[in-house]
Each structure stands twice: as structure tokens, then as C-alpha cells.
Amino acid sequence: GENVEQHPSTLSVQEGDSAVIKCTYSDSASNYFPWYKQELGKGPQLIIDIRSNVGEKKDQRIAVTLNKTAKHFSLHITETQPEDSAVYFCAASIGGTALIFGKGTTLSVSS
Amino acid sequence: EAGVAQSPRYKIIEKRQSVAFWCNPISGHATLYWYQQILGQGPKLLIQFQNNGVVDDSQLPKDRFSAERLKGVDSTLKIQPAKLEDSAVYLCASSLTTDGEQFFGPGTRLTVL
């Protein structure tokens, strides 16, 4: 079945810097790749997603890139702010099947 | 728009006891999911419903876990008997369609002593 690896497990940046989180997936049939942000005591919240017919998607300070050949996708956050501090999860799925999540990255943004 | 509601938010039980969690999805969402999130890991799907039918329960430990979705709306997840390794956050999510965005509830944190 699908396996998703996520790196790094922790990431510390200064406010205003960029942060990059990378994920790789194993099943070439996967075609949907969402990124979730989870704050303490809350459920995951979708921040951006990309489907396999698109190579890059951007929403203000957040962007996701997808390399289908290499089977990896990345989350880019520019101009980080303290409120970006949270745990970020990548996930992959095939059509309407279950999301397979990575183990998460704890992002800390210090001011 | 109201989000996914879950209750209780916290539950502490002794091993071998039983426990039930409740989920009310976003109105109109046909697909409902239960995930288990162990500390330090990503959520893992336990069961997926489409209306009141089961789509995927391949990861559900059926000897102790059960779930139902009556009338295609609310859902309950039950554990009987609980084991220490069941300590986790149980997340409910819903989506309009099977391949649509999944909206998560706040979760129920279960501690088994």
C-alpha cells in the first residue's frame, strides 16, 4: 500500500524566513496531495492541496510543488510568522480512497 | 457553517472497559471518516462511510472496534474492551464527496490506564 515519508520532523526558523517541508510517496497511482496544519488540541486543517495534473499551486504565502516522476511534493511557506508555528502533515491518496499521512513536521517560528 | 462536532473531548478509562465516541458531520456531507492519531504520528484511517454504508474498514481492529452511521448522518465509534495501546486522539472528518476536502473535528483524546 501507499507509504508517505515526511522530512524534517522538526524545523525552527526566524520570523520572516522561509520554511520548506518535503514528502515522498510510494504509490505512483496517488493523485491527490493535501497539506494540513494542526494546532495543539485541534483537528488538522487543510491549508493547501494539489492534484497530479498540476505541478505547482500557490496561495498567498503558501505554495506546494509536485514532482510526479520523483514521487515527491513539498510545502513552501514564505515570510513566516509566529502564528505559523504548528505541526504540518502531508498526505496522499488515490481518488476517493483513504488519506495516508506522513508523521508530521513541528514548525517553530521565533520572533 | 458549523464544523464537525465530536464528543466527548476527553475520556479516561481503565483497560478492558468500553467507550464510545460520537461525531456529527457537516450538514450535507455524505462521506464520514474516523481516524486514530497516536501521539507524534499522523492520523490513520479506521473506517470510511459513504452515507450509511462502509467504504473502507480494512484498518479497523474488528475484534474490539465497531462503528456505525445511522441514517447517514451522525456516527459512533466504540471500543470494547479497550487496551493500553488504544490511547490516542480519535478524529472524525467529513467531506461532501469521496474525493473532496476533508474537514476534521477537534477530536476525542482517549487515555487508557
Tab-separated table of C-alpha atoms in Angstrom:
chain	number	residue	atom	x	y	z
A	1	GLY	CA	0.000	0.000	0.000
A	2	GLU	CA	0.852	3.676	-0.060
A	3	ASN	CA	3.606	4.949	2.259
A	4	VAL	CA	4.355	8.625	2.870
A	5	GLU	CA	7.666	9.811	4.298
A	6	GLN	CA	7.958	13.374	5.645
A	7	HIS	CA	11.069	15.424	6.484
A	8	PRO	CA	12.209	17.098	8.615
A	9	SER	CA	10.423	16.064	11.803
A	10	THR	CA	11.219	19.431	13.413
A	11	LEU	CA	12.035	22.793	11.839
A	12	SER	CA	12.972	26.021	13.577
A	13	VAL	CA	13.132	29.317	11.668
A	14	GLN	CA	13.307	33.007	12.427
A	15	GLU	CA	10.313	35.174	11.690
A	16	GLY	CA	10.420	36.307	8.082
A	17	ASP	CA	12.454	33.327	6.874
A	18	SER	CA	11.129	30.646	4.529
A	19	ALA	CA	10.283	27.091	5.592
A	20	VAL	CA	10.275	24.021	3.368
A	21	ILE	CA	8.836	20.599	4.248
A	22	LYS	CA	9.291	17.645	1.925
A	23	CYS	CA	7.341	14.436	1.433
A	24	THR	CA	7.816	11.373	-0.726
A	25	TYR	CA	5.186	8.806	-1.620
A	26	SER	CA	5.466	5.246	-2.878
A	27	ASP	CA	2.368	4.582	-4.991
A	28	SER	CA	2.586	6.168	-8.434
A	29	ALA	CA	-1.225	5.931	-8.689
A	30	SER	CA	-1.663	8.576	-5.947
A	31	ASN	CA	-3.203	11.689	-7.431
A	32	TYR	CA	-4.237	13.933	-4.543
A	33	PHE	CA	-1.790	15.576	-2.124
A	34	PRO	CA	-3.141	17.806	0.662
A	35	TRP	CA	-1.235	19.587	3.406
A	36	TYR	CA	-2.755	20.017	6.859
A	37	LYS	CA	-1.871	22.292	9.768
A	38	GLN	CA	-2.631	21.051	13.269
A	39	GLU	CA	-2.519	23.302	16.302
A	40	LEU	CA	-2.434	21.983	19.840
A	41	GLY	CA	-5.753	20.492	20.900
A	42	LYS	CA	-7.347	20.937	17.488
A	43	GLY	CA	-8.051	18.778	14.500
A	44	PRO	CA	-5.989	19.101	11.289
A	45	GLN	CA	-6.994	21.944	8.990
A	46	LEU	CA	-6.398	21.874	5.236
A	47	ILE	CA	-4.097	24.701	4.144
A	48	ILE	CA	-3.427	23.785	0.522
A	49	ASP	CA	-3.751	20.802	-1.782
A	50	ILE	CA	-2.609	19.772	-5.237
A	51	ARG	CA	-3.750	17.177	-7.726
A	52	SER	CA	-1.480	15.226	-10.027
A	53	ASN	CA	-2.391	17.158	-13.145
A	54	VAL	CA	-0.784	20.298	-11.660
A	55	GLY	CA	2.907	20.901	-10.885
A	56	GLU	CA	2.625	23.878	-8.581
A	57	LYS	CA	-0.041	25.750	-6.654
A	58	LYS	CA	0.247	28.936	-4.645
A	59	ASP	CA	-1.981	30.664	-2.111
A	60	GLN	CA	-0.509	33.894	-0.709
A	61	ARG	CA	2.499	32.855	1.410
A	62	ILE	CA	1.982	29.128	0.914
A	63	ALA	CA	2.935	27.067	-2.124
A	64	VAL	CA	3.074	23.384	-2.946
A	65	THR	CA	5.122	21.743	-5.687
A	66	LEU	CA	4.700	18.248	-7.053
A	67	ASN	CA	7.222	16.121	-8.939
A	68	LYS	CA	5.351	13.052	-10.172
A	69	THR	CA	8.422	11.474	-11.735
A	70	ALA	CA	10.357	11.563	-8.480
A	71	LYS	CA	7.202	10.979	-6.412
A	72	HIS	CA	7.774	13.839	-4.066
A	73	PHE	CA	5.958	17.028	-3.114
A	74	SER	CA	6.920	19.968	-0.966
A	75	LEU	CA	5.313	22.714	1.098
A	76	HIS	CA	6.878	26.168	0.970
A	77	ILE	CA	5.966	28.877	3.464
A	78	THR	CA	7.457	32.327	2.836
A	79	GLU	CA	7.723	35.260	5.260
A	80	THR	CA	6.975	33.029	8.219
A	81	GLN	CA	5.137	34.458	11.207
A	82	PRO	CA	4.865	33.202	14.810
A	83	GLU	CA	1.285	32.099	14.137
A	84	ASP	CA	2.623	29.656	11.535
A	85	SER	CA	4.037	27.597	14.435
A	86	ALA	CA	2.202	24.254	14.423
A	87	VAL	CA	2.510	20.646	13.262
A	88	TYR	CA	2.211	20.213	9.499
A	89	PHE	CA	1.171	16.951	7.857
A	90	CYS	CA	1.393	15.920	4.230
A	91	ALA	CA	-0.867	13.211	2.867
A	92	ALA	CA	-1.512	11.286	-0.325
A	93	SER	CA	-4.451	9.385	-1.721
A	94	ILE	CA	-5.720	7.669	-4.857
A	95	GLY	CA	-9.044	9.103	-5.993
A	96	GLY	CA	-11.554	8.803	-3.181
A	97	THR	CA	-9.575	6.367	-1.075
A	98	ALA	CA	-8.195	6.979	2.392
A	99	LEU	CA	-5.637	9.722	3.024
A	100	ILE	CA	-2.246	8.306	4.029
A	101	PHE	CA	-0.475	10.819	6.270
A	102	GLY	CA	3.177	11.486	6.920
A	103	LYS	CA	4.418	11.606	10.514
A	104	GLY	CA	4.343	15.372	10.713
A	105	THR	CA	6.757	18.306	10.990
A	106	THR	CA	6.764	20.559	14.037
A	107	LEU	CA	7.459	24.087	12.800
A	108	SER	CA	8.604	26.694	15.306
A	109	VAL	CA	8.837	30.325	14.222
A	110	SER	CA	10.645	32.575	16.669
A	111	SER	CA	10.293	36.346	16.654
B	1	GLU	CA	-21.202	26.989	8.547
B	2	ALA	CA	-20.901	24.731	11.593
B	3	GLY	CA	-17.905	22.420	11.630
B	4	VAL	CA	-17.599	18.758	12.553
B	5	ALA	CA	-18.684	18.205	16.143
B	6	GLN	CA	-17.284	15.496	18.397
B	7	SER	CA	-17.935	14.438	21.956
B	8	PRO	CA	-16.647	13.883	24.475
B	9	ARG	CA	-13.436	15.894	24.106
B	10	TYR	CA	-11.591	13.843	26.712
B	11	LYS	CA	-12.105	10.392	28.181
B	12	ILE	CA	-10.109	8.390	30.718
B	13	ILE	CA	-10.924	4.718	31.238
B	14	GLU	CA	-9.363	1.585	32.678
B	15	LYS	CA	-8.182	-1.154	30.331
B	16	ARG	CA	-10.862	-3.703	29.469
B	17	GLN	CA	-13.593	-1.076	29.864
B	18	SER	CA	-15.709	0.064	26.937
B	19	VAL	CA	-16.007	3.572	25.492
B	20	ALA	CA	-17.995	5.298	22.760
B	21	PHE	CA	-17.333	8.432	20.749
B	22	TRP	CA	-19.862	10.488	18.836
B	23	CYS	CA	-19.497	12.544	15.663
B	24	ASN	CA	-21.848	14.945	13.902
B	25	PRO	CA	-20.505	15.805	10.433
B	26	ILE	CA	-21.037	18.989	8.469
B	27	SER	CA	-24.589	19.119	7.150
B	28	GLY	CA	-24.890	17.568	3.704
B	29	HIS	CA	-21.552	15.774	3.795
B	30	ALA	CA	-22.050	12.245	2.503
B	31	THR	CA	-18.647	10.880	3.435
B	32	LEU	CA	-17.552	10.400	7.042
B	33	TYR	CA	-14.203	9.168	8.337
B	34	TRP	CA	-12.834	8.036	11.692
B	35	TYR	CA	-9.077	8.375	12.183
B	36	GLN	CA	-6.825	7.321	15.053
B	37	GLN	CA	-3.918	9.662	15.836
B	38	ILE	CA	-1.305	8.277	18.199
B	39	LEU	CA	0.939	10.869	19.846
B	40	GLY	CA	3.689	12.004	17.493
B	41	GLN	CA	2.170	10.407	14.401
B	42	GLY	CA	-0.128	11.338	11.577
B	43	PRO	CA	-3.785	10.282	11.562
B	44	LYS	CA	-4.524	6.737	10.428
B	45	LEU	CA	-7.871	5.852	8.875
B	46	LEU	CA	-10.002	3.412	10.841
B	47	ILE	CA	-13.200	3.474	8.796
B	48	GLN	CA	-14.826	5.411	5.962
B	49	PHE	CA	-18.589	5.696	5.388
B	50	GLN	CA	-20.405	6.842	2.274
B	51	ASN	CA	-23.876	7.808	3.532
B	52	ASN	CA	-24.621	4.890	5.879
B	53	GLY	CA	-22.566	2.269	4.016
B	54	VAL	CA	-18.983	1.244	4.813
B	55	VAL	CA	-16.464	2.054	2.057
B	56	ASP	CA	-13.224	1.050	3.817
B	57	ASP	CA	-12.736	-0.613	7.192
B	58	SER	CA	-9.577	-2.525	6.364
B	59	GLN	CA	-7.597	-0.878	9.199
B	60	LEU	CA	-10.322	-1.247	11.863
B	61	PRO	CA	-9.465	-3.829	14.582
B	62	LYS	CA	-12.816	-5.509	14.308
B	63	ASP	CA	-12.339	-7.729	17.346
B	64	ARG	CA	-12.657	-4.668	19.578
B	65	PHE	CA	-13.676	-1.662	17.473
B	66	SER	CA	-17.057	-1.074	15.888
B	67	ALA	CA	-18.637	1.894	14.167
B	68	GLU	CA	-21.996	2.778	12.754
B	69	ARG	CA	-23.550	5.681	10.930
B	70	LEU	CA	-27.273	5.732	11.438
B	71	LYS	CA	-29.432	7.389	8.774
B	72	GLY	CA	-26.275	8.556	7.005
B	73	VAL	CA	-25.671	11.456	9.415
B	74	ASP	CA	-24.228	11.036	12.930
B	75	SER	CA	-21.746	8.301	13.700
B	76	THR	CA	-20.499	6.480	16.779
B	77	LEU	CA	-17.212	4.646	17.256
B	78	LYS	CA	-16.993	2.082	20.048
B	79	ILE	CA	-14.089	0.259	21.644
B	80	GLN	CA	-14.781	-2.836	23.724
B	81	PRO	CA	-12.653	-3.877	25.528
B	82	ALA	CA	-10.053	-1.112	25.488
B	83	LYS	CA	-6.321	-1.809	25.594
B	84	LEU	CA	-3.482	0.435	26.720
B	85	GLU	CA	-2.372	0.892	23.104
B	86	ASP	CA	-5.749	2.421	22.230
B	87	SER	CA	-4.658	5.634	23.975
B	88	ALA	CA	-4.822	8.206	21.167
B	89	VAL	CA	-6.852	11.049	19.725
B	90	TYR	CA	-9.826	9.865	17.696
B	91	LEU	CA	-10.623	12.261	14.892
B	92	CYS	CA	-13.801	12.417	12.875
B	93	ALA	CA	-13.780	14.054	9.442
B	94	SER	CA	-16.367	14.603	6.745
B	95	SER	CA	-16.379	15.578	3.090
B	96	LEU	CA	-19.018	16.460	0.543
B	97	THR	CA	-17.796	13.751	-1.829
B	98	THR	CA	-15.341	10.881	-1.514
B	99	ASP	CA	-12.539	12.850	-3.209
B	100	GLY	CA	-13.376	16.234	-1.730
B	101	GLU	CA	-11.688	18.224	1.007
B	102	GLN	CA	-11.880	16.534	4.376
B	103	PHE	CA	-12.913	18.709	7.323
B	104	PHE	CA	-11.769	17.463	10.717
B	105	GLY	CA	-13.410	17.786	14.098
B	106	PRO	CA	-11.442	18.680	17.266
B	107	GLY	CA	-11.021	15.031	18.229
B	108	THR	CA	-11.553	12.983	21.386
B	109	ARG	CA	-8.447	12.332	23.472
B	110	LEU	CA	-8.681	8.836	24.978
B	111	THR	CA	-6.416	7.724	27.806
B	112	VAL	CA	-6.494	4.047	28.781
B	113	LEU	CA	-4.960	3.289	32.199
